[in-house]
Coordinates of C-alpha atoms in Angstrom, one line a residue:
M1 CA -30.6 105.5 47.5
H2 CA -26.9 104.5 47.7
E3 CA -27.8 101.0 46.6
V4 CA -29.7 102.3 43.6
S5 CA -26.7 104.6 42.7
R6 CA -24.2 101.7 42.9
D7 CA -26.5 99.5 40.8
F8 CA -26.8 102.2 38.2
I9 CA -23.0 102.8 38.0
S10 CA -22.4 99.1 37.6
E11 CA -24.8 98.9 34.7
C12 CA -22.8 101.5 32.8
S13 CA -19.8 99.2 32.5
R14 CA -21.7 96.1 31.6
R15 CA -23.4 95.3 28.3
P16 CA -27.0 96.0 29.3
Q17 CA -30.2 94.4 28.3
V18 CA -31.3 97.3 26.0
R19 CA -34.8 98.4 27.1
T20 CA -35.7 101.2 24.7
N21 CA -38.9 102.3 23.1
P22 CA -39.6 104.1 19.8
I23 CA -39.6 107.5 21.5
E24 CA -36.1 107.0 23.0
L25 CA -34.7 105.8 19.7
C26 CA -36.3 108.7 17.7
L27 CA -34.9 111.2 20.2
W28 CA -31.3 109.9 19.9
L29 CA -31.5 109.6 16.1
G30 CA -32.7 113.2 15.8
L31 CA -30.2 114.5 18.4
S32 CA -27.2 112.7 17.0
T33 CA -28.0 113.7 13.5
L34 CA -28.3 117.4 14.4
T35 CA -25.3 117.5 16.7
V36 CA -22.8 115.2 15.0
I37 CA -23.6 115.2 11.3
L38 CA -25.3 118.6 10.9
P39 CA -24.1 120.7 13.9
N40 CA -24.9 124.4 13.6
A41 CA -27.3 123.8 10.7
L42 CA -30.5 123.7 12.7
K43 CA -29.3 124.7 16.2
E44 CA -32.8 125.7 17.5
I45 CA -34.2 122.2 16.6
A46 CA -31.1 120.6 18.0
V47 CA -31.6 122.4 21.3
M48 CA -35.2 121.3 21.3
F49 CA -34.2 117.6 20.9
L50 CA -31.7 118.0 23.7
L51 CA -34.4 119.4 26.0
L52 CA -36.8 116.6 25.1
T53 CA -34.1 113.9 25.6
A54 CA -33.1 115.3 29.0
A55 CA -36.8 115.6 30.0
Y56 CA -37.3 112.0 28.9
Y57 CA -34.6 110.7 31.3
V58 CA -35.7 112.9 34.1
F59 CA -39.4 112.3 34.1
W60 CA -39.7 108.9 32.4
K61 CA -36.6 106.8 33.1
R62 CA -35.6 108.7 36.3
Y63 CA -31.9 107.7 36.2
P64 CA -29.8 109.0 39.1
I65 CA -26.7 111.1 38.5
N66 CA -23.4 110.2 40.3
F67 CA -22.8 112.6 43.2
R68 CA -19.3 113.5 42.1
L69 CA -20.5 114.4 38.6
L70 CA -23.3 116.6 40.1
A71 CA -20.9 118.2 42.6
I72 CA -18.6 119.2 39.7
W73 CA -21.5 120.7 37.8
L74 CA -22.6 122.7 40.8
A75 CA -19.1 124.0 41.3
I76 CA -18.9 125.1 37.7
A77 CA -22.4 126.6 37.8
G78 CA -21.6 128.6 41.0
T79 CA -18.3 129.9 39.6
S80 CA -20.1 130.9 36.4
L81 CA -22.9 132.8 38.3
L82 CA -20.3 134.6 40.4
Y83 CA -18.3 135.8 37.5
I84 CA -21.4 136.8 35.5
L85 CA -22.1 139.2 38.4
V86 CA -18.4 140.4 38.4
G87 CA -18.6 141.0 34.7
M88 CA -21.8 142.9 34.9
A89 CA -20.4 145.1 37.6
R90 CA -17.5 145.9 35.2
G91 CA -19.9 146.8 32.4
A92 CA -20.3 143.5 30.5
P93 CA -23.3 143.4 28.3
L94 CA -26.4 141.5 29.4
E95 CA -26.2 139.3 26.3
A96 CA -22.9 137.9 27.5
G97 CA -24.4 136.9 30.8
S98 CA -27.3 135.2 29.2
Q99 CA -25.0 133.3 26.9
V100 CA -22.9 132.1 29.8
L101 CA -26.0 130.9 31.6
I102 CA -26.9 128.7 28.6
I103 CA -23.4 127.5 27.6
Y104 CA -21.7 127.0 31.0
I105 CA -24.7 126.0 33.2
L106 CA -27.9 124.8 31.4
S107 CA -26.6 123.0 28.3
P108 CA -23.9 121.0 30.2
L109 CA -26.6 119.8 32.7
L110 CA -28.9 118.8 29.8
W111 CA -26.0 116.8 28.1
I112 CA -25.1 115.2 31.4
I113 CA -28.6 114.0 32.0
S114 CA -29.1 112.8 28.4
L115 CA -25.7 111.0 28.1
N116 CA -25.9 109.6 31.6
G117 CA -29.2 108.0 30.5
A118 CA -27.8 106.8 27.2
L119 CA -24.9 105.1 29.0
A120 CA -27.3 103.4 31.4
T121 CA -29.7 102.3 28.6
F122 CA -27.3 101.3 25.8
G123 CA -23.9 100.8 27.5
L124 CA -20.6 102.2 26.2
A125 CA -20.0 99.4 23.6
R126 CA -23.2 100.1 21.8
I127 CA -22.6 103.9 21.9
V128 CA -19.2 103.5 20.4
V129 CA -20.5 101.2 17.6
F130 CA -23.1 103.9 16.8
L131 CA -20.4 106.6 16.7
L132 CA -18.5 104.4 14.2
F133 CA -21.7 104.3 12.1
L134 CA -21.9 108.1 12.4
T135 CA -18.2 108.3 11.3
S136 CA -19.1 106.5 8.1
V137 CA -22.1 108.9 7.5
A138 CA -19.8 111.9 8.2
I139 CA -17.3 110.7 5.6
A140 CA -20.1 110.1 3.1
S141 CA -21.5 113.6 3.7
Q142 CA -18.0 115.1 2.9
A143 CA -17.8 113.1 -0.3
F144 CA -21.3 114.2 -1.3
Y145 CA -20.4 117.8 -0.5
Y146 CA -17.2 117.6 -2.7
W147 CA -19.1 116.0 -5.5
A148 CA -22.1 118.4 -5.4
F149 CA -20.4 121.8 -4.8
P150 CA -18.4 122.1 -8.1
S151 CA -21.5 121.4 -10.2
G152 CA -23.8 123.6 -8.3
R153 CA -26.1 120.7 -7.3
F154 CA -28.2 120.5 -4.1
S155 CA -27.3 124.1 -3.1
A156 CA -30.0 124.1 -0.4
I157 CA -28.6 121.0 1.2
L158 CA -25.0 122.2 1.0
T159 CA -26.2 125.4 2.9
Y160 CA -27.4 123.2 5.7
M161 CA -24.1 121.4 5.7
A162 CA -21.9 124.4 5.7
G163 CA -23.8 127.6 6.2
V164 CA -21.8 129.3 3.4
P165 CA -20.6 126.5 1.1
N166 CA -17.0 126.9 -0.1
L167 CA -14.5 124.6 -1.6
D168 CA -10.9 125.6 -2.5
F169 CA -8.8 123.2 -4.7
S170 CA -5.4 124.9 -5.1
N171 CA -1.7 124.6 -4.1
N172 CA -1.9 120.8 -4.1
Q173 CA -4.5 120.6 -1.4
V174 CA -8.2 120.9 -0.7
A175 CA -10.0 123.0 1.9
A176 CA -13.7 123.4 2.5
V177 CA -16.2 124.8 4.9
M178 CA -18.3 122.2 6.6
F179 CA -20.0 122.0 10.1
V180 CA -19.2 118.3 10.5
F181 CA -15.4 118.9 10.7
G182 CA -15.9 119.8 14.4
S183 CA -17.4 116.3 15.1
M184 CA -14.6 114.6 13.2
T185 CA -12.0 115.8 15.7
F186 CA -13.6 113.4 18.2
L187 CA -14.7 110.6 15.8
Y188 CA -11.3 110.3 14.1
A189 CA -9.3 110.5 17.3
G190 CA -11.4 107.8 18.8
L191 CA -11.1 105.5 15.8
F192 CA -7.3 105.9 15.5
A193 CA -6.9 105.5 19.3
S194 CA -8.7 102.2 19.2
P195 CA -9.1 100.7 15.7
D196 CA -9.9 97.4 17.4
V197 CA -13.4 98.5 18.0
L198 CA -14.0 97.4 14.4
K199 CA -13.9 93.6 14.5
L200 CA -13.6 93.0 10.8
K201 CA -10.0 93.8 9.7
S202 CA -11.0 94.7 6.2
V203 CA -13.7 97.2 7.4
R204 CA -11.2 98.5 9.9
L205 CA -8.6 99.3 7.2
V206 CA -11.1 100.8 4.8
L207 CA -12.5 103.2 7.5
I208 CA -9.0 104.2 8.6
V209 CA -8.0 105.0 5.0
A210 CA -11.3 106.9 4.4
S211 CA -10.9 108.8 7.7
F212 CA -7.3 109.8 6.8
V213 CA -8.3 110.9 3.3
S214 CA -11.2 112.9 4.8
A215 CA -8.9 114.6 7.3
V216 CA -6.2 115.7 4.9
T217 CA -8.7 116.9 2.4
S218 CA -10.7 118.9 4.9
G219 CA -8.2 121.7 5.0
R220 CA -8.7 121.8 8.8
S221 CA -5.6 121.4 10.9
A222 CA -7.7 120.4 13.9
V223 CA -9.0 117.3 12.1
I224 CA -5.5 116.3 11.0
L225 CA -4.2 116.8 14.5
A226 CA -7.0 114.6 15.8
V227 CA -5.8 111.7 13.6
G228 CA -2.2 112.2 14.9
I229 CA -3.4 112.3 18.6
G230 CA -5.5 109.2 18.2
A231 CA -2.6 107.2 16.6
F232 CA -0.2 108.4 19.3
I233 CA -2.6 107.2 22.0
Y234 CA -3.0 103.9 20.3
F235 CA 0.7 103.2 20.3
V236 CA 1.3 104.4 23.9
S237 CA -1.8 102.6 25.4
S238 CA -1.2 99.4 23.5
I239 CA 2.5 98.9 23.8
G240 CA 3.0 100.6 27.2
L241 CA 6.2 99.8 29.1
S242 CA 6.4 96.2 28.1
F243 CA 7.2 96.8 24.4
R244 CA 5.5 93.5 23.6
V245 CA 3.6 93.5 20.3
S246 CA 0.8 90.9 20.0
R247 CA -0.7 89.7 16.8
S248 CA -3.8 91.9 17.0
L249 CA -1.6 94.9 18.0
F250 CA 0.7 94.2 15.0
F251 CA -2.2 94.4 12.6
G252 CA -3.4 97.6 14.3
I253 CA -0.1 99.2 13.9
V254 CA 0.2 98.1 10.3
A255 CA -3.3 99.4 9.6
I256 CA -2.6 102.8 11.1
I257 CA 0.7 103.1 9.1
L258 CA -0.5 101.6 5.9
G259 CA -3.8 103.4 5.9
P260 CA -2.3 106.9 5.5
M261 CA 0.2 105.6 3.0
V262 CA -2.5 104.2 0.8
G263 CA -4.7 107.3 1.2
G264 CA -1.8 109.6 0.4
Y265 CA -0.8 107.6 -2.7
F266 CA -4.5 107.6 -3.9
L267 CA -4.8 111.4 -3.4
S268 CA -1.5 112.1 -5.1
E269 CA -2.0 109.9 -8.2
L270 CA -5.6 110.7 -8.9
Y271 CA -6.1 114.3 -7.7
G272 CA -2.6 115.7 -7.4
I273 CA -3.1 116.4 -3.6
D274 CA 0.1 116.4 -1.6
I275 CA -0.7 115.4 2.0
F276 CA 2.5 116.8 3.3
V277 CA 1.3 120.3 2.4
S278 CA -1.5 120.0 5.0
V279 CA 0.8 118.3 7.5
N280 CA 3.4 121.1 7.2
E281 CA 0.7 123.7 7.7
L282 CA -0.3 121.9 10.9
I283 CA 3.2 121.9 12.2
E284 CA 3.6 125.6 11.5
K285 CA 0.4 126.4 13.4
I286 CA 1.5 124.4 16.4
T287 CA 5.0 125.9 16.5
S288 CA 3.6 129.4 16.0
G289 CA 1.0 129.1 18.9
G290 CA -2.1 128.6 16.8
G291 CA -1.3 130.4 13.6
A292 CA -2.0 133.9 12.4
G293 CA -4.6 135.7 14.5
R294 CA -4.5 133.5 17.6
Q295 CA -0.9 134.3 18.2
D296 CA -1.7 138.0 17.9
Y297 CA -4.2 138.1 20.8
L298 CA -2.9 135.3 23.0
P299 CA -0.4 137.6 24.7
S300 CA -3.1 140.2 25.2
L301 CA -5.3 137.6 27.0
I302 CA -2.4 136.6 29.3
S303 CA -1.5 140.2 30.0
G304 CA -5.2 141.0 30.6
A305 CA -5.4 138.2 33.2
A306 CA -2.3 139.5 34.9
D307 CA -3.8 143.0 35.0
Y308 CA -6.6 141.5 37.3
Y309 CA -4.0 139.6 39.3
F310 CA -5.4 136.3 37.9
F311 CA -8.5 136.8 40.1
G312 CA -10.7 137.1 37.0
A313 CA -12.2 140.1 35.1
G314 CA -15.6 138.5 34.8
H315 CA -17.6 137.0 32.0
G316 CA -18.3 139.3 29.1
I317 CA -15.0 141.2 29.6
G318 CA -12.5 141.2 26.8
V319 CA -9.2 142.8 25.9
E320 CA -8.4 145.6 23.4
F321 CA -7.8 143.0 20.6
T322 CA -11.2 141.8 19.4
V323 CA -11.9 138.9 17.1
S324 CA -15.6 139.4 16.6
E325 CA -17.3 142.8 16.2
K326 CA -20.7 141.3 17.2
Y327 CA -19.3 139.4 20.3
P328 CA -16.1 141.3 21.3
W329 CA -15.7 139.2 24.4
R330 CA -15.3 136.0 22.5
Y331 CA -11.9 134.4 21.7
E332 CA -11.0 131.1 20.1
V333 CA -8.2 130.3 22.6
V334 CA -10.5 129.0 25.3
G335 CA -7.8 128.4 27.9
A336 CA -6.4 131.9 27.9
A337 CA -9.8 133.5 27.6
T338 CA -11.0 131.5 30.6
L339 CA -8.0 132.6 32.6
L340 CA -8.9 136.2 31.8
R341 CA -12.6 135.9 32.8
V342 CA -12.6 133.7 35.9
G343 CA -8.9 133.8 37.0
L344 CA -6.7 130.9 38.0
A345 CA -9.0 129.4 40.7
G346 CA -12.0 129.6 38.3
T347 CA -10.0 128.0 35.5
I348 CA -9.1 125.1 37.8
I349 CA -12.8 124.6 38.7
Y350 CA -13.7 124.6 35.0
C351 CA -11.1 121.9 34.4
L352 CA -12.4 119.6 37.2
P353 CA -14.4 117.3 34.9
F354 CA -11.4 116.8 32.7
I355 CA -9.0 116.3 35.6
F356 CA -11.3 113.7 37.3
A357 CA -12.1 111.9 34.0
L358 CA -8.4 111.6 33.0
W359 CA -7.4 110.6 36.5
A360 CA -10.1 107.9 36.5
A361 CA -8.9 106.7 33.1
V362 CA -5.3 106.5 34.3
Q363 CA -6.2 104.7 37.5
K364 CA -8.3 102.2 35.6
A365 CA -5.5 101.6 33.1
R366 CA -3.1 100.9 35.9
R367 CA -5.4 98.5 37.8
R368 CA -7.0 96.5 35.0
G369 CA -6.2 98.2 31.7
L370 CA -8.6 100.1 29.4
D371 CA -10.7 98.0 27.0
K372 CA -11.1 99.0 23.4
Y373 CA -14.2 101.1 24.0
E374 CA -12.6 103.0 26.8
K375 CA -9.5 103.7 24.7
Y376 CA -11.9 105.1 22.0
M377 CA -13.4 107.5 24.6
L378 CA -10.0 108.5 25.9
G379 CA -8.8 109.3 22.4
G380 CA -11.8 111.4 21.7
L381 CA -11.5 113.3 25.0
I382 CA -7.8 114.1 24.7
S383 CA -8.2 115.2 21.1
S384 CA -11.1 117.5 22.1
L385 CA -9.1 119.0 24.9
F386 CA -6.2 119.8 22.5
V387 CA -8.5 121.2 19.8
M388 CA -10.4 123.3 22.4
N389 CA -7.5 125.7 22.6
T390 CA -7.7 126.6 18.9
N391 CA -11.5 126.1 18.3
P392 CA -14.1 126.9 21.0
Y393 CA -16.2 123.8 20.4
V394 CA -16.7 123.4 24.2
K395 CA -18.7 126.7 24.1
A396 CA -21.1 125.4 21.5
V397 CA -24.2 123.5 22.7
V398 CA -24.1 121.2 19.6
F399 CA -20.5 120.2 20.2
Q400 CA -20.5 119.8 24.0
W401 CA -21.3 116.0 23.7
M402 CA -17.6 115.5 22.7
F403 CA -16.6 116.6 26.2
V404 CA -19.5 115.5 28.3
L405 CA -19.7 111.9 27.0
P406 CA -16.2 110.7 27.9
C407 CA -16.2 112.7 31.2
T408 CA -19.6 111.3 32.2
Y409 CA -18.4 107.7 31.5
F410 CA -15.0 107.9 33.2
I411 CA -16.3 109.8 36.3
N412 CA -19.6 108.0 36.6
C413 CA -18.9 104.5 35.4
A414 CA -15.3 103.5 34.9
K415 CA -14.5 103.5 38.7
T416 CA -16.4 100.2 39.1
G417 CA -13.4 98.5 37.3
Q418 CA -15.7 96.2 35.3
K419 CA -14.9 95.4 31.7
I420 CA -17.3 95.6 28.8
P421 CA -17.7 92.2 27.2

C-alpha cells in the first residue's frame, strides 16, 4: 500500500501519460464549466457533476489519497460535527447544521477525491493550461455580457451568468453583477503570479492586458486585489534575495507593468474609464477593514468570540448584528465568523490545509525552487485566502475548487521535489 501511495504521489509531479476516456473528459468539461464559468447558475447540476466525478475516481480509477490530506479532512470533519452539536445545544436551527455538513464535510471530500484524481491523470501542467483556457473563456463571457446587457439581448443567458443582471456605467468606472468574478480571483492571481506559463510572449501580453481590463471594469475590489497579489508574488518569487533579473524575467516584468498601462490607456481614451477610481476604492476598503458593512459587524464577531472565551459558540450561532435575514448566522468575514463559531482551536484546525500547503510550498521553494506551474498555484491560493475574508467563497460548493486544488497539490504532490517538465 505504501509503495502504491508513493508511486501515485510521484506521478502528480511528473507530466503523465494521459489515460482518459470520453466519460472522464465529459465530467471535467461539465464540472469546470459549471463551477468556473457559470458558478451559482446551475448549482444543483454542478453538485451532480461533482458527485459523479468523485464516484468515477473512487469506483473506477481507485486512486489513493495521501494520508496527511485525509487526516486533515478528518480533523476538520470531527471539529465541524462537534460544533454542530454545540450550536444545536444553544438553539441553532437545524438548517444551519445541515448546511455545515454539506459545506464543511461532504463537499470538501468530494473535491479532494475529484482533484486528486485530476492531478494523477492529467498532471499539474495540463491542469494549469486548461485553467488558462478557462481564463480566456471567462474574459470573453464578460465582454459578451457587457455587449448584450445594454441592448437587452440574450436576457435568459444573462440571467444564468448573473442571477439578476445589472451593469452600472457611471463616475468614470464600470461595475456589474456576474458569477464568474469569483473564479477570476483565482485565475487572474495565478496568471499574474506566473505569466511564464504562457510560452508565446505575444499571447502572454494580450492575456495580461485583457485580464487587467476585465478586473478594473468588473467593479469588484476582490478581482482587482487578485491582480495585485499575483503581480507581487511574481516579483518576490522571481527576483528573491539575489536581485538578479534574467532575460525571461525582464520580459515578464515588462509585461506586467506594460499590460496595465496599455489597458488603462485603452479604457481612458475609448470609454472614459479611469482605472485609478477603482484602485482608490480598493485602497479605501483595505484601510477601512473591508468597507461599509463588514467594518460594522467585525467588532461584534470578535466581541462575540470573546464572550465565549474563544472556545466557540457553535455552528449556526450569530451575533446581534445580522447580514442576512434568511440566514442570520452567516457573515462574509469568514475568519472572524469562524473564530466565533469554533473558537481559537477550531479555527487553527480549519486552517490546517492552508498551513500545510503554504509550508510545503515554502520548503520546496527553498530546496529546489518552484516551477512556473507551482507559482501559478501559489498565486491562486494566496489570493483566495486574502479574498476569503471579504467574500465567503470557501463556503460555496462551486468555489471550493480554488482552495482544494492548490492545497491538494502542495500537500499531496509537491513534497516529492520533482519538477514538471
